[in-house]
């Protein structure tokens, strides 16, 4: 029989990097959480560490692939779920180019199953983990606003945009739904305890975990792709956000759903950008020694600057980042030193 408490939040993909930090923040702010994850790119260890950090006896977890709608139904039958925070998706841009059907099948079909089951059980509140990859690249580097032109350069980005559209169409069809799309830029950092962080299952696709692994000696050198961009030092500029700021943004968004907000989209970022070399230098300061790097040719499709305009989130959600670049790197280094092999290796 379902629990008598109606306040459960279902977090899909809750064992992943951003998902696990969000689960931690939800529990710290008094929410009851149930996690589903297929563990294809994660393991259960971060959930055990959440239990230690929060003092809860047992975090409800079910190994469920959203492709299996019957397993998903079973979770909804067991818990009185009031809302969903949806992270579960394949997320490597480069991999999506080589395996587009896997991305379409996993990300879109999984979302369709989730929405079907939510409708079946009368759950009409969702926060969706989207991405800045839904935006069309701006050649002049202007900050992206929520109403900026959309257009994706990878199958991964297109799946995120399609997933947004599916949810938006459901909200348009049934006005009692509430949905918030959080489009975030470049998450990095780790929990300040050093016990939770990002654990790439293979060679990291993103800059900062790669830099951290070079800093600790697991990788030889950082590859800087191009130093002739129209930026202050010639390397690409991106908008970075601490993962705990991002986790807090999801909780703020969840609270916004209770105001019958309908369908809303928010950028989540700092609004300022750092170059690749600035990020390498910041990690050099955090770890206390030089981090070797090499300048390689530009990668096809990369552009000078990608930053967001976060003013809508500030004005309408009351959300602003509170952690700076120095803290991102200090927390990331603390995690890397304490967990050189990650969670599960």
Short mmCIF file of C-alpha atoms in Angstrom, two decimals:
data_model
loop_
_atom_site.label_atom_id
_atom_site.label_comp_id
_atom_site.label_asym_id
_atom_site.label_seq_id
_atom_site.Cartn_x
_atom_site.Cartn_y
_atom_site.Cartn_z
CA UNK A 1 0.00 0.00 0.00
CA UNK A 2 1.24 3.54 -0.69
CA UNK A 3 2.63 5.62 2.13
CA UNK A 4 0.13 7.89 3.87
CA UNK A 5 2.51 10.82 3.32
CA UNK A 6 1.64 12.56 0.03
CA UNK A 7 4.83 14.62 -0.18
CA UNK A 8 7.21 12.22 -1.94
CA UNK A 9 9.31 13.70 -4.72
CA UNK A 10 10.35 11.17 -7.37
CA UNK A 11 13.83 11.90 -8.72
CA UNK A 12 14.67 10.07 -11.93
CA UNK A 13 18.38 9.65 -12.56
CA UNK A 14 18.91 10.47 -8.91
CA UNK A 15 22.18 8.54 -8.60
CA UNK A 16 23.91 10.74 -11.19
CA UNK A 17 26.06 13.82 -10.63
CA UNK A 18 23.44 16.56 -10.60
CA UNK A 19 20.62 14.25 -9.54
CA UNK A 20 22.39 13.02 -6.40
CA UNK A 21 23.33 16.53 -5.27
CA UNK A 22 19.72 17.60 -5.81
CA UNK A 23 18.45 14.63 -3.79
CA UNK A 24 20.77 15.70 -0.97
CA UNK A 25 19.43 19.27 -1.06
CA UNK A 26 15.82 18.11 -1.21
CA UNK A 27 16.27 15.98 1.90
CA UNK A 28 18.11 18.79 3.68
CA UNK A 29 15.12 21.04 2.99
CA UNK A 30 12.64 18.57 4.42
CA UNK A 31 11.35 16.71 1.35
CA UNK A 32 10.77 12.96 1.25
CA UNK A 33 12.47 11.54 -1.81
CA UNK A 34 12.34 8.32 -3.78
CA UNK A 35 15.05 7.72 -6.38
CA UNK A 36 14.89 5.70 -9.58
CA UNK A 37 17.94 5.14 -11.77
CA UNK A 38 19.00 2.38 -14.15
CA UNK A 39 22.65 2.79 -13.01
CA UNK A 40 23.91 2.70 -16.59
CA UNK A 41 26.27 5.61 -15.86
CA UNK A 42 26.25 5.60 -12.06
CA UNK A 43 26.10 3.38 -8.99
CA UNK A 44 24.33 3.31 -5.62
CA UNK A 45 27.26 4.66 -3.60
CA UNK A 46 26.26 8.36 -3.78
CA UNK A 47 22.89 7.39 -2.28
CA UNK A 48 24.64 5.75 0.66
CA UNK A 49 26.70 8.90 1.15
CA UNK A 50 23.53 10.99 1.10
CA UNK A 51 22.25 8.83 3.96
CA UNK A 52 25.41 9.55 5.96
CA UNK A 53 25.33 13.28 5.26
CA UNK A 54 21.65 13.67 6.12
CA UNK A 55 21.33 11.06 8.86
CA UNK A 56 18.33 9.38 7.27
CA UNK A 57 18.14 5.66 7.87
CA UNK A 58 17.30 4.57 4.34
CA UNK A 59 16.87 6.52 1.12
CA UNK A 60 14.22 4.75 -0.99
CA UNK A 61 15.84 3.59 -4.23
CA UNK A 62 14.59 1.43 -7.08
CA UNK A 63 16.74 0.28 -9.96
CA UNK A 64 14.36 1.15 -12.79
CA UNK A 65 14.91 1.91 -16.44
CA UNK A 66 12.28 4.33 -17.73
CA UNK A 67 12.03 2.11 -20.80
CA UNK A 68 10.28 -0.44 -18.54
CA UNK A 69 6.92 1.18 -17.93
CA UNK A 70 5.69 -1.64 -15.67
CA UNK A 71 8.61 -1.20 -13.27
CA UNK A 72 7.92 2.53 -13.27
CA UNK A 73 4.23 1.94 -12.52
CA UNK A 74 5.22 -0.22 -9.57
CA UNK A 75 7.10 2.70 -8.01
CA UNK A 76 4.10 5.00 -8.43
CA UNK A 77 1.88 2.36 -6.82
CA UNK A 78 4.19 2.07 -3.80
CA UNK A 79 4.54 5.79 -3.03
CA UNK A 80 2.21 8.76 -2.97
CA UNK A 81 4.23 10.85 -5.40
CA UNK A 82 3.33 14.54 -5.54
CA UNK A 83 5.96 15.75 -8.02
CA UNK A 84 8.84 14.61 -10.22
CA UNK A 85 12.32 15.97 -10.85
CA UNK A 86 13.42 14.39 -14.12
CA UNK A 87 17.16 13.93 -14.76
CA UNK A 88 17.28 10.46 -16.32
CA UNK A 89 18.88 10.72 -19.78
CA UNK A 90 22.00 9.93 -21.72
CA UNK A 91 23.99 13.17 -21.83
CA UNK A 92 27.28 13.01 -23.77
CA UNK A 93 27.13 15.36 -26.75
CA UNK A 94 29.91 13.66 -28.69
CA UNK A 95 28.53 10.17 -28.10
CA UNK A 96 25.10 11.30 -29.28
CA UNK A 97 26.57 12.20 -32.67
CA UNK A 98 27.83 8.63 -33.10
CA UNK A 99 24.84 6.90 -31.47
CA UNK A 100 21.85 9.10 -32.30
CA UNK A 101 19.23 6.35 -32.18
CA UNK A 102 20.34 5.33 -28.69
CA UNK A 103 19.81 8.90 -27.52
CA UNK A 104 16.43 9.30 -29.18
CA UNK A 105 15.25 5.92 -27.93
CA UNK A 106 16.46 6.36 -24.36
CA UNK A 107 15.77 10.03 -23.72
CA UNK A 108 12.53 10.55 -25.58
CA UNK A 109 10.93 7.13 -25.04
CA UNK A 110 11.83 7.25 -21.36
CA UNK A 111 10.21 10.66 -21.02
CA UNK A 112 7.08 9.49 -22.83
CA UNK A 113 6.77 6.55 -20.43
CA UNK A 114 7.30 8.82 -17.45
CA UNK A 115 4.64 11.26 -18.61
CA UNK A 116 2.20 8.41 -19.33
CA UNK A 117 2.60 7.06 -15.81
CA UNK A 118 2.37 10.53 -14.27
CA UNK A 119 -0.94 11.06 -16.10
CA UNK A 120 -2.17 7.62 -15.04
CA UNK A 121 -1.50 8.38 -11.36
CA UNK A 122 -2.61 12.01 -11.44
CA UNK A 123 0.86 13.48 -10.79
CA UNK A 124 0.92 16.86 -12.55
CA UNK A 125 4.06 18.62 -11.32
CA UNK A 126 7.48 18.23 -12.92
CA UNK A 127 10.85 19.96 -12.93
CA UNK A 128 12.83 18.96 -16.00
CA UNK A 129 16.61 18.95 -16.29
CA UNK A 130 17.19 20.62 -19.64
CA UNK A 131 20.30 22.13 -21.19
CA UNK A 132 21.79 25.18 -22.84
CA UNK A 133 22.40 22.95 -25.86
CA UNK A 134 18.83 23.71 -26.95
CA UNK A 135 19.92 27.22 -28.02
CA UNK A 136 21.12 28.17 -31.46
CA UNK A 137 24.72 29.35 -31.24
CA UNK A 138 25.08 33.13 -31.16
CA UNK A 139 28.07 34.24 -33.29
CA UNK A 140 28.46 37.51 -31.35
CA UNK A 141 28.52 35.86 -27.93
CA UNK A 142 25.46 37.63 -26.52
CA UNK A 143 24.09 36.03 -23.34
CA UNK A 144 21.28 33.56 -23.96
CA UNK A 145 17.84 34.55 -22.75
CA UNK A 146 14.96 32.12 -22.38
CA UNK A 147 13.44 33.61 -25.54
CA UNK A 148 16.67 33.30 -27.57
CA UNK A 149 16.50 31.38 -30.84
CA UNK A 150 16.42 27.62 -30.33
CA UNK A 151 18.39 25.27 -32.53
CA UNK A 152 20.52 22.25 -31.69
CA UNK A 153 23.78 21.04 -33.16
CA UNK A 154 23.73 17.52 -31.66
CA UNK A 155 21.24 14.68 -31.23
CA UNK A 156 21.63 15.12 -27.46
CA UNK A 157 20.51 18.75 -27.67
CA UNK A 158 17.61 17.82 -29.92
CA UNK A 159 16.42 15.19 -27.45
CA UNK A 160 16.37 17.83 -24.71
CA UNK A 161 14.41 20.20 -26.91
CA UNK A 162 11.94 17.49 -27.91
CA UNK A 163 11.53 16.47 -24.26
CA UNK A 164 10.76 20.09 -23.40
CA UNK A 165 8.20 20.19 -26.21
CA UNK A 166 6.50 16.99 -25.05
CA UNK A 167 6.07 18.41 -21.56
CA UNK A 168 4.92 21.79 -22.87
CA UNK A 169 2.27 20.15 -25.05
CA UNK A 170 0.94 18.22 -22.05
CA UNK A 171 0.69 21.42 -20.01
CA UNK A 172 -1.07 23.16 -22.89
CA UNK A 173 -3.54 20.28 -23.19
CA UNK A 174 -4.36 20.13 -19.48
CA UNK A 175 -4.10 23.42 -17.59
CA UNK A 176 -3.87 21.77 -14.16
CA UNK A 177 -0.29 20.75 -14.96
CA UNK A 178 2.77 22.71 -13.75
CA UNK A 179 6.18 22.27 -15.33
CA UNK A 180 9.49 24.09 -15.09
CA UNK A 181 12.31 23.58 -17.55
CA UNK A 182 15.73 24.42 -16.11
CA UNK A 183 18.24 25.07 -18.89
CA UNK A 184 21.65 24.92 -17.32
CA UNK A 185 25.03 25.66 -18.62
CA UNK A 186 28.25 24.09 -17.24
CA UNK A 187 27.87 22.41 -13.84
CA UNK A 188 31.05 21.73 -11.90
CA UNK A 189 32.33 21.57 -8.34
CA UNK A 190 31.30 19.02 -5.71
CA UNK A 191 29.72 18.87 -2.28
CA UNK A 192 31.79 20.82 0.22
CA UNK A 193 32.31 17.68 2.34
CA UNK A 194 34.36 16.09 -0.43
CA UNK A 195 32.23 12.94 -0.18
CA UNK A 196 30.07 13.60 -3.26
CA UNK A 197 31.10 14.72 -6.72
CA UNK A 198 31.22 13.87 -10.41
CA UNK A 199 32.35 10.36 -11.29
CA UNK A 200 32.80 10.00 -15.07
CA UNK A 201 32.62 6.37 -16.03
CA UNK A 202 35.17 6.85 -18.84
CA UNK A 203 37.50 9.65 -19.94
CA UNK A 204 35.59 12.82 -18.99
CA UNK A 205 33.69 14.62 -21.74
CA UNK A 206 33.57 17.90 -19.84
CA UNK A 207 36.43 20.28 -19.10
CA UNK A 208 36.56 20.45 -15.32
CA UNK A 209 36.52 16.73 -14.40
CA UNK A 210 39.19 16.31 -17.09
CA UNK A 211 41.29 19.11 -15.55
CA UNK A 212 40.87 17.55 -12.10
CA UNK A 213 42.06 14.18 -13.34
CA UNK A 214 45.11 15.79 -14.92
CA UNK A 215 45.77 17.63 -11.64
CA UNK A 216 45.80 14.36 -9.69
CA UNK A 217 47.87 12.53 -12.31
CA UNK A 218 45.27 10.19 -13.82
CA UNK A 219 45.54 11.95 -17.20
CA UNK A 220 48.66 13.47 -18.79
CA UNK A 221 47.59 16.94 -19.86
CA UNK A 222 44.63 19.16 -20.59
CA UNK A 223 43.79 19.61 -24.26
CA UNK A 224 42.80 23.20 -25.00
CA UNK A 225 40.98 23.20 -28.32
CA UNK A 226 41.89 26.48 -29.98
CA UNK A 227 43.48 29.67 -28.68
CA UNK A 228 42.46 32.06 -31.46
CA UNK A 229 38.86 32.77 -30.44
CA UNK A 230 37.61 36.32 -30.04
CA UNK A 231 37.94 36.21 -26.24
CA UNK A 232 40.23 37.86 -23.70
CA UNK A 233 42.86 35.09 -23.89
CA UNK A 234 41.88 33.38 -27.14
CA UNK A 235 40.27 30.31 -25.52
CA UNK A 236 36.58 29.56 -25.41
CA UNK A 237 34.47 31.18 -22.68
CA UNK A 238 31.68 29.27 -20.93
CA UNK A 239 29.27 29.90 -18.06
CA UNK A 240 30.05 27.64 -15.08
CA UNK A 241 27.78 26.96 -12.11
CA UNK A 242 28.53 25.12 -8.87
CA UNK A 243 26.58 21.86 -8.66
CA UNK A 244 25.20 22.78 -5.22
CA UNK A 245 23.88 26.07 -6.60
CA UNK A 246 22.25 24.02 -9.33
CA UNK A 247 20.79 21.60 -6.78
CA UNK A 248 19.31 24.54 -4.89
CA UNK A 249 17.79 25.84 -8.13
CA UNK A 250 15.84 22.59 -8.52
CA UNK A 251 14.42 22.91 -5.01
CA UNK A 252 13.42 26.53 -5.67
CA UNK A 253 11.77 25.41 -8.91
CA UNK A 254 9.91 22.64 -7.08
CA UNK A 255 8.51 25.20 -4.66
CA UNK A 256 7.44 27.38 -7.60
CA UNK A 257 5.29 24.51 -8.93
CA UNK A 258 3.01 24.87 -5.90
CA UNK A 259 2.04 28.36 -7.12
CA UNK A 260 0.23 26.91 -10.17
CA UNK A 261 2.87 28.38 -12.42
CA UNK A 262 1.90 26.50 -15.59
CA UNK A 263 4.77 26.02 -18.03
CA UNK A 264 7.94 28.02 -17.33
CA UNK A 265 11.51 28.04 -18.63
CA UNK A 266 14.51 29.36 -16.69
CA UNK A 267 18.20 29.62 -17.44
CA UNK A 268 20.40 28.54 -14.55
CA UNK A 269 23.92 29.91 -14.64
CA UNK A 270 26.14 32.62 -13.23
CA UNK A 271 25.69 35.12 -16.06
CA UNK A 272 29.46 35.50 -16.35
CA UNK A 273 31.89 33.38 -18.28
CA UNK A 274 35.36 31.96 -17.70
CA UNK A 275 37.78 30.92 -20.40
CA UNK A 276 39.38 27.49 -20.61
CA UNK A 277 42.73 28.88 -19.48
CA UNK A 278 41.10 30.74 -16.60
CA UNK A 279 39.54 27.48 -15.44
CA UNK A 280 42.89 25.68 -15.68
CA UNK A 281 44.56 28.49 -13.72
CA UNK A 282 41.85 28.41 -11.05
CA UNK A 283 42.33 24.65 -10.59
CA UNK A 284 46.11 25.23 -10.46
CA UNK A 285 45.52 27.55 -7.51
CA UNK A 286 43.19 25.02 -5.86
CA UNK A 287 45.57 22.05 -6.15
CA UNK A 288 48.79 23.97 -5.51
CA UNK A 289 50.78 22.83 -8.53
CA UNK A 290 50.96 23.47 -12.25
CA UNK A 291 48.54 21.61 -14.49
CA UNK A 292 50.09 20.75 -17.86
CA UNK A 293 48.12 21.67 -20.97
CA UNK A 294 48.60 21.73 -24.71
CA UNK A 295 46.95 23.86 -27.39
CA UNK A 296 45.21 21.72 -30.00
CA UNK A 297 43.26 22.77 -33.12
CA UNK A 298 39.71 24.02 -32.74
CA UNK A 299 36.95 21.45 -32.65
CA UNK A 300 34.27 21.72 -35.33
CA UNK A 301 31.21 23.59 -34.08
CA UNK A 302 32.83 25.26 -31.07
CA UNK A 303 32.16 28.99 -30.72
CA UNK A 304 33.78 31.86 -28.84
CA UNK A 305 31.44 32.49 -25.92
CA UNK A 306 28.42 30.78 -24.34
CA UNK A 307 26.95 32.49 -21.28
CA UNK A 308 23.43 32.93 -20.00
CA UNK A 309 21.30 35.81 -18.87
CA UNK A 310 20.07 34.55 -15.46
CA UNK A 311 17.87 37.55 -14.69
CA UNK A 312 14.55 35.74 -15.17
CA UNK A 313 15.48 33.15 -12.55
CA UNK A 314 16.51 35.96 -10.24
CA UNK A 315 13.34 37.96 -10.76
CA UNK A 316 10.75 35.18 -10.82
CA UNK A 317 12.33 32.36 -8.78
CA UNK A 318 14.42 34.47 -6.45
CA UNK A 319 17.39 32.31 -7.37
CA UNK A 320 20.96 33.52 -7.77
CA UNK A 321 24.23 31.63 -7.55
CA UNK A 322 26.16 32.09 -4.31
CA UNK A 323 29.35 30.08 -4.97
CA UNK A 324 32.20 31.54 -7.00
CA UNK A 325 34.89 30.05 -9.21
CA UNK A 326 37.32 29.67 -6.30
CA UNK A 327 34.81 27.55 -4.36
CA UNK A 328 33.95 25.47 -7.44
CA UNK A 329 37.59 24.51 -7.85
CA UNK A 330 38.33 24.05 -4.14
CA UNK A 331 35.34 21.70 -3.73
CA UNK A 332 36.15 19.82 -6.94
CA UNK A 333 39.75 19.31 -5.81
CA UNK A 334 38.68 18.16 -2.35
CA UNK A 335 36.43 15.53 -3.96
CA UNK A 336 39.13 14.43 -6.40
CA UNK A 337 41.77 13.99 -3.70
CA UNK A 338 39.42 12.09 -1.39
CA UNK A 339 38.03 9.91 -4.20
CA UNK A 340 40.75 9.48 -6.85
CA UNK A 341 38.91 6.49 -8.32
CA UNK A 342 35.44 8.01 -7.94
CA UNK A 343 32.57 6.11 -6.34
CA UNK A 344 32.45 2.84 -8.16
CA UNK A 345 35.74 2.11 -9.90
#
